[in-house]
Short mmCIF file of C-alpha atoms in Angstrom, two decimals:
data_model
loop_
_atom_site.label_atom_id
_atom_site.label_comp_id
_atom_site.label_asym_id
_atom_site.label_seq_id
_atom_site.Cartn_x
_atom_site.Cartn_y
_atom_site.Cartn_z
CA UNK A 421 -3.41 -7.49 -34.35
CA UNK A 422 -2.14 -10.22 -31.76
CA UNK A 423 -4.90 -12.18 -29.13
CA UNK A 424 -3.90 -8.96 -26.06
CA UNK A 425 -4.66 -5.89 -28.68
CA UNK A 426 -7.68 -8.05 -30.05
CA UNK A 427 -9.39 -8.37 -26.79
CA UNK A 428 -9.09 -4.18 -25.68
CA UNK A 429 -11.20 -3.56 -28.64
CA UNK A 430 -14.47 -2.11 -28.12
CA UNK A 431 -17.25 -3.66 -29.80
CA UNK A 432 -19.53 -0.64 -31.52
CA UNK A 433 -22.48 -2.53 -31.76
CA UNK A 434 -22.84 -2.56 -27.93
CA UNK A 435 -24.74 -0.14 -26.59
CA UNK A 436 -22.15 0.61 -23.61
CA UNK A 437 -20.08 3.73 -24.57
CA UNK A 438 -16.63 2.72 -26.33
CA UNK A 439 -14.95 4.53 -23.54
CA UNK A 440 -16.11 2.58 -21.17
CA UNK A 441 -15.79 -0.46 -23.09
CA UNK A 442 -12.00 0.13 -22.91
CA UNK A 443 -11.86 1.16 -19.92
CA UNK A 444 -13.24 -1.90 -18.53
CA UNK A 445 -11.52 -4.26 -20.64
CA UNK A 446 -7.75 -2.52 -19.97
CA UNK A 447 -8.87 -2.39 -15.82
CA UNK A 448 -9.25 -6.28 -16.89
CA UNK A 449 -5.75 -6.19 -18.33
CA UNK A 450 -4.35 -4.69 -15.64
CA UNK A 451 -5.70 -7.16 -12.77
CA UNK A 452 -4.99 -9.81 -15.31
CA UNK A 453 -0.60 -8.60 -14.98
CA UNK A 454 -0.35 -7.88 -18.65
CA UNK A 455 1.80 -4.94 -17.03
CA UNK A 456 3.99 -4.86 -14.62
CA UNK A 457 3.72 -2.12 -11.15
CA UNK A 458 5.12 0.53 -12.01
CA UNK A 459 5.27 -0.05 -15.76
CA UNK A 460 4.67 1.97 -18.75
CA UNK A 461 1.32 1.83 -20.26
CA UNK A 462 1.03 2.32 -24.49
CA UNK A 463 0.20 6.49 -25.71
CA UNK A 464 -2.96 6.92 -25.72
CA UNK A 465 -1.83 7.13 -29.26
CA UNK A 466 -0.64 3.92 -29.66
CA UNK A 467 -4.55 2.61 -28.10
CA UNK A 468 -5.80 4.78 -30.76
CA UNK A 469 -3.86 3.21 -33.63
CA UNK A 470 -3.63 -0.28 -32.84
CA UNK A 471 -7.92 -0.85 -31.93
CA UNK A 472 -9.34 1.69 -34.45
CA UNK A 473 -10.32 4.41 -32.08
CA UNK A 474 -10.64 8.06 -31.20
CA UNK A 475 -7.90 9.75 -29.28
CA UNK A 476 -10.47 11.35 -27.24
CA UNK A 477 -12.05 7.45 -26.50
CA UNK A 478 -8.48 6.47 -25.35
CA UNK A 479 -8.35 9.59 -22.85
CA UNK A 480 -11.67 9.24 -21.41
CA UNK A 481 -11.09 5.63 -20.91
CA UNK A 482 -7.69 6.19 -19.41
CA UNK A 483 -9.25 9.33 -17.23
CA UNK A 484 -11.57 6.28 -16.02
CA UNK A 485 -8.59 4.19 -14.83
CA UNK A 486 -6.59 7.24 -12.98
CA UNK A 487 -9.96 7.94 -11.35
CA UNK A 488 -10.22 4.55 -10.05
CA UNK A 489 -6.35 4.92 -8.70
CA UNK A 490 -5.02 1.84 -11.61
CA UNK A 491 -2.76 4.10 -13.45
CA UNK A 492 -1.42 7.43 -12.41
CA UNK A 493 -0.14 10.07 -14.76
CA UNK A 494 3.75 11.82 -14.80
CA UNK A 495 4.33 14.57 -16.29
CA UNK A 496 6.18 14.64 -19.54
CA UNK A 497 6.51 11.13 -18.56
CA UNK A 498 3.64 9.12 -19.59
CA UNK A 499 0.83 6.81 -18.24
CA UNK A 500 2.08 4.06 -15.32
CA UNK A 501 0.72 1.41 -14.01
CA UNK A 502 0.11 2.03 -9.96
CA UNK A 503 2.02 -0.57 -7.65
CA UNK A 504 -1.18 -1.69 -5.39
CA UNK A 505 -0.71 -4.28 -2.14
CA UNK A 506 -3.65 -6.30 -1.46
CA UNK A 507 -2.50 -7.29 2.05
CA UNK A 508 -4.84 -10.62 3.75
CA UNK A 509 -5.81 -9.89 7.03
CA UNK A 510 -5.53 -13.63 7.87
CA UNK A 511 -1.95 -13.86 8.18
CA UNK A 512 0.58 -11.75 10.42
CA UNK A 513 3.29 -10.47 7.86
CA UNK A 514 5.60 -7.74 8.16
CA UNK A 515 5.91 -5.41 5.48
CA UNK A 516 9.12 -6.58 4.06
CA UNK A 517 8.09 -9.80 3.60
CA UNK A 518 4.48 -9.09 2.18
CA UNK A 519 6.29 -6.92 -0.38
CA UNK A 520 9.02 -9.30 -1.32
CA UNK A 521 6.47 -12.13 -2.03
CA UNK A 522 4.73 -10.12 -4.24
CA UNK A 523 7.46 -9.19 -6.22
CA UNK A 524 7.85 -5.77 -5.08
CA UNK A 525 11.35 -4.08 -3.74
CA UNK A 526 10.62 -3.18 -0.29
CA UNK A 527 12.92 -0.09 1.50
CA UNK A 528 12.40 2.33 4.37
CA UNK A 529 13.30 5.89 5.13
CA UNK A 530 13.63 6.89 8.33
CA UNK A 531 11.94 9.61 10.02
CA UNK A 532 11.83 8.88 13.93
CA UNK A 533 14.04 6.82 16.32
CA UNK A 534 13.78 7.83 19.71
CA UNK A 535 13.75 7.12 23.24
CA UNK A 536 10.79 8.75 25.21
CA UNK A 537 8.35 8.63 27.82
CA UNK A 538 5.10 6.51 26.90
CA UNK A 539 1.89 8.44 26.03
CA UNK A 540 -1.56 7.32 28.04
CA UNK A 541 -2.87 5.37 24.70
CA UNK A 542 0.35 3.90 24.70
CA UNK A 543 0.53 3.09 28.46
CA UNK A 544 -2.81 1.30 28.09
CA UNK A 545 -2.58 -0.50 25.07
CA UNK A 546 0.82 -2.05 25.98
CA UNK A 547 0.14 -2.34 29.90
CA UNK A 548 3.26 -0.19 30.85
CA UNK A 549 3.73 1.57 33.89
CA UNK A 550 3.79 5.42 33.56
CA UNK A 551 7.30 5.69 34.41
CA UNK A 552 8.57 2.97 32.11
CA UNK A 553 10.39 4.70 28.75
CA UNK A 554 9.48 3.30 24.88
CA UNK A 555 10.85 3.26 21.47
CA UNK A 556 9.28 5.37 18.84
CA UNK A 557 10.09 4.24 15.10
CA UNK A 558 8.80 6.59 12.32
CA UNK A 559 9.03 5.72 8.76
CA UNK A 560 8.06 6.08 4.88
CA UNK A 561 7.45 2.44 3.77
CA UNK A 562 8.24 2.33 0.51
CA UNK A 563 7.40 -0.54 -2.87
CA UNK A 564 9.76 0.15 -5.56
CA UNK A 565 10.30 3.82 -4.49
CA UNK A 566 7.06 4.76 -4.14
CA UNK A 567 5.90 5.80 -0.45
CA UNK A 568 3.03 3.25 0.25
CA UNK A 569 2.39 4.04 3.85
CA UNK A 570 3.67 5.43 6.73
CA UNK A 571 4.34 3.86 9.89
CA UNK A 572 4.89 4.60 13.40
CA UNK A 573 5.93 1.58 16.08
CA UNK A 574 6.27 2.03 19.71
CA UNK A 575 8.27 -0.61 22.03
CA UNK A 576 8.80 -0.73 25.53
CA UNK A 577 12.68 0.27 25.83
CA UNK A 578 13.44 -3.14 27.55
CA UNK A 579 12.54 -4.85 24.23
CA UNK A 580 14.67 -2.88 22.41
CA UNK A 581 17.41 -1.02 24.13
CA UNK A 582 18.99 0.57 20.93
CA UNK A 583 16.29 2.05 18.41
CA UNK A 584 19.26 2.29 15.80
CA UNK A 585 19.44 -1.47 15.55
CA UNK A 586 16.63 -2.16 13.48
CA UNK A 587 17.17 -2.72 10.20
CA UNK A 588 14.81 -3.15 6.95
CA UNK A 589 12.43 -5.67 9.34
CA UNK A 590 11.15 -4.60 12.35
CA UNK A 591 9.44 -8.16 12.81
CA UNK A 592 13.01 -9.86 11.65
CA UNK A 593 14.91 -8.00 14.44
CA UNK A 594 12.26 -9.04 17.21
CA UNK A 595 12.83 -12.77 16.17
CA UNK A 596 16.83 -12.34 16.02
CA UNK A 597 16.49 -10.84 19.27
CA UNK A 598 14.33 -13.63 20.95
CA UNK A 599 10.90 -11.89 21.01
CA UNK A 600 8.83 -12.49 17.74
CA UNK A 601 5.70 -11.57 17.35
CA UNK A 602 3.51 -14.67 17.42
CA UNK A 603 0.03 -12.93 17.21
CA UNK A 604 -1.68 -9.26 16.72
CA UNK A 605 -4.93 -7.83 17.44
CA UNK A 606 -5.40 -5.20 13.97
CA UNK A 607 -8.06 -2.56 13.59
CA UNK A 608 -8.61 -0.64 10.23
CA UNK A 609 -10.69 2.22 9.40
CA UNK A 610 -10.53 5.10 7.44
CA UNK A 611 -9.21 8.38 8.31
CA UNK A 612 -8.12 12.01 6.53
CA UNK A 613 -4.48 12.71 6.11
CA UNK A 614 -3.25 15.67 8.15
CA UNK A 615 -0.78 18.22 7.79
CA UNK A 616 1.93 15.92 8.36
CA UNK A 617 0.74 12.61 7.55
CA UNK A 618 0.19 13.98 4.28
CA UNK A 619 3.15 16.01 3.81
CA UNK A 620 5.78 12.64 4.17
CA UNK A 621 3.01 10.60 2.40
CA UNK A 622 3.17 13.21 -0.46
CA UNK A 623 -0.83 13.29 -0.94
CA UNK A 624 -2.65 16.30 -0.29
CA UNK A 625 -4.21 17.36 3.50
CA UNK A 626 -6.96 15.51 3.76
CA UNK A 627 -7.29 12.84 1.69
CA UNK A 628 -8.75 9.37 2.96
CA UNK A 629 -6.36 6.79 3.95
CA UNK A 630 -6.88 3.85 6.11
CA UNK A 631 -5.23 3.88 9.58
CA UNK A 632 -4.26 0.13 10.64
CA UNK A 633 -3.55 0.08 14.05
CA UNK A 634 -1.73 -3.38 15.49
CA UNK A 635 -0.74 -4.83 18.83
CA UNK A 636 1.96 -7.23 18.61
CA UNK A 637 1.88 -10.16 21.19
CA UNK A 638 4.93 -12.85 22.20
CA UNK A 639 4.20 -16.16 22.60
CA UNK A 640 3.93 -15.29 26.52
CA UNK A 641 0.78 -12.76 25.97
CA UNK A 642 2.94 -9.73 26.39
CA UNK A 643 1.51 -6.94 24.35
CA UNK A 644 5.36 -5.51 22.79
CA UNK A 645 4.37 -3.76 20.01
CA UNK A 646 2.26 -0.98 18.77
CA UNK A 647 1.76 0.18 15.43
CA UNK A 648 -0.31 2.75 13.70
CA UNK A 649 0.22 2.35 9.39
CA UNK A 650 -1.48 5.22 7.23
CA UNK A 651 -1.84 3.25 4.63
CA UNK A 652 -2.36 5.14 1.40
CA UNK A 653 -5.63 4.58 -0.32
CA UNK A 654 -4.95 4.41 -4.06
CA UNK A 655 -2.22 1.96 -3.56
CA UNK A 656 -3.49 -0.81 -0.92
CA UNK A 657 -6.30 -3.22 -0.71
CA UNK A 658 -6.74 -5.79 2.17
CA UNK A 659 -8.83 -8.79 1.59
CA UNK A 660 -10.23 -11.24 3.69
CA UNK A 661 -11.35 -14.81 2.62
CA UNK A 662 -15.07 -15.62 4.85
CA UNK A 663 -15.85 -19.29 4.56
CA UNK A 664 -19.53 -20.79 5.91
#
């Protein structure tokens, strides 16, 4: 048995169940990148063969892990490791580029791109007048396939004249076009999917996500953007460092 096997083994002299004993020490494989997002993990099987234990211990310890949202299950498939974004909250970053640092292939679909008239949240938040007309994008943000979030941007038209230009990078075509984002005021907290949230997110009606909702300011102090992200909740974390 090689150093990685050797250290999932439960020890039966603890008192801790050996379930539980795995399941900690594979969550601690996990974090630690042994596997890849999206990866295979070993047949429960395999667990059961290689560190001397019950079928039924490798189950209960891998039931422990889905519960938790590490691995999810496919059907006739086998056991996967979940992609998961742990996004700072120090840094402004769009999407793309968090996911590309991380090693992740980012991609979008599509679901809005519009012209219309500004709702009153929206006429407040990005001090328009009634009259003026905004962008709406709508779209399935997406980390090696799998929907992460979905997000909805709103622009004041004279930002961005042509909805259909954007590309993969909201935040890349504001700085092509002379108007990058320089600063954002964000605000999370935690919300229940709804009918449709939930239906392009491809979770059930409502389950708790976390709604991010950002205001994008230029360099001058004009407010140009506003975003609302469901964010799903088995797949993202956002961390903050505090310092004293």
């Amino acid at each position: 048995m090689d150093e990685r096997w050797q250290a999932l083994k439960p020890d039966e002299a603890q008192s801790t169940p050996l379930y539980l004993q795995f399941a900690r020490k594979l969550a601690e494989a996990i974090n630690a990148g042994w596997w890849q997002a999206d990866e295979a993990l070993p047949s429960e099987r395999t667990f059961s063969d290689e560190l001397g234990i019950s079928r039924v211990t490798a189950r209960k310890a891998l039931d422990v892990l889905l519960e938790q949202g590490l691995i999810r299950r496919r059907h006739g498939s086998g056991t996967f490791i979940t992609p998961r974004l742990e996004q700072p909250l120090s840094r402004l970053t769009s999407f793309t580029e968090m996911l590309k640092q991380k090693g992740f292939e980012p991609s979008s679909v599509w679901l809005e791109r519009s012209i219309a008239t500004p709702t009153h949240d929206e006429v407040i938040k990005l001090g328009l007048s009634p009259t003026a007309q905004v962008v709406r994008l709508k779209r399935q943000r997406l980390a090696d396939g799998v929907v992460m979030a979905i997000e909805q941007s709103t622009l004041p038209l004279a930002y961005l004249p042509d909805p259909q230009a954007v590309g993969s990078s909201l935040y890349a075509w504001l700085d092509a076009a002379g108007h990058p984002v320089v600063r954002a005021l964000q605000h999370i907290r935690a919300v229940n999917a709804g009918a449709e949230i939930a239906a392009v997110a491809g979770i059930k009606q409502g389950e708790a996500m976390l709604l991010m909702t950002r205001i994008g300011y230029t360099a001058d102090n004009v407010a140009i953007e506003l975003t609302d992200t469901w964010c799903r909740n088995d797949y993202y974390d956002f961390v903050a460092e505090l310092r004293r």
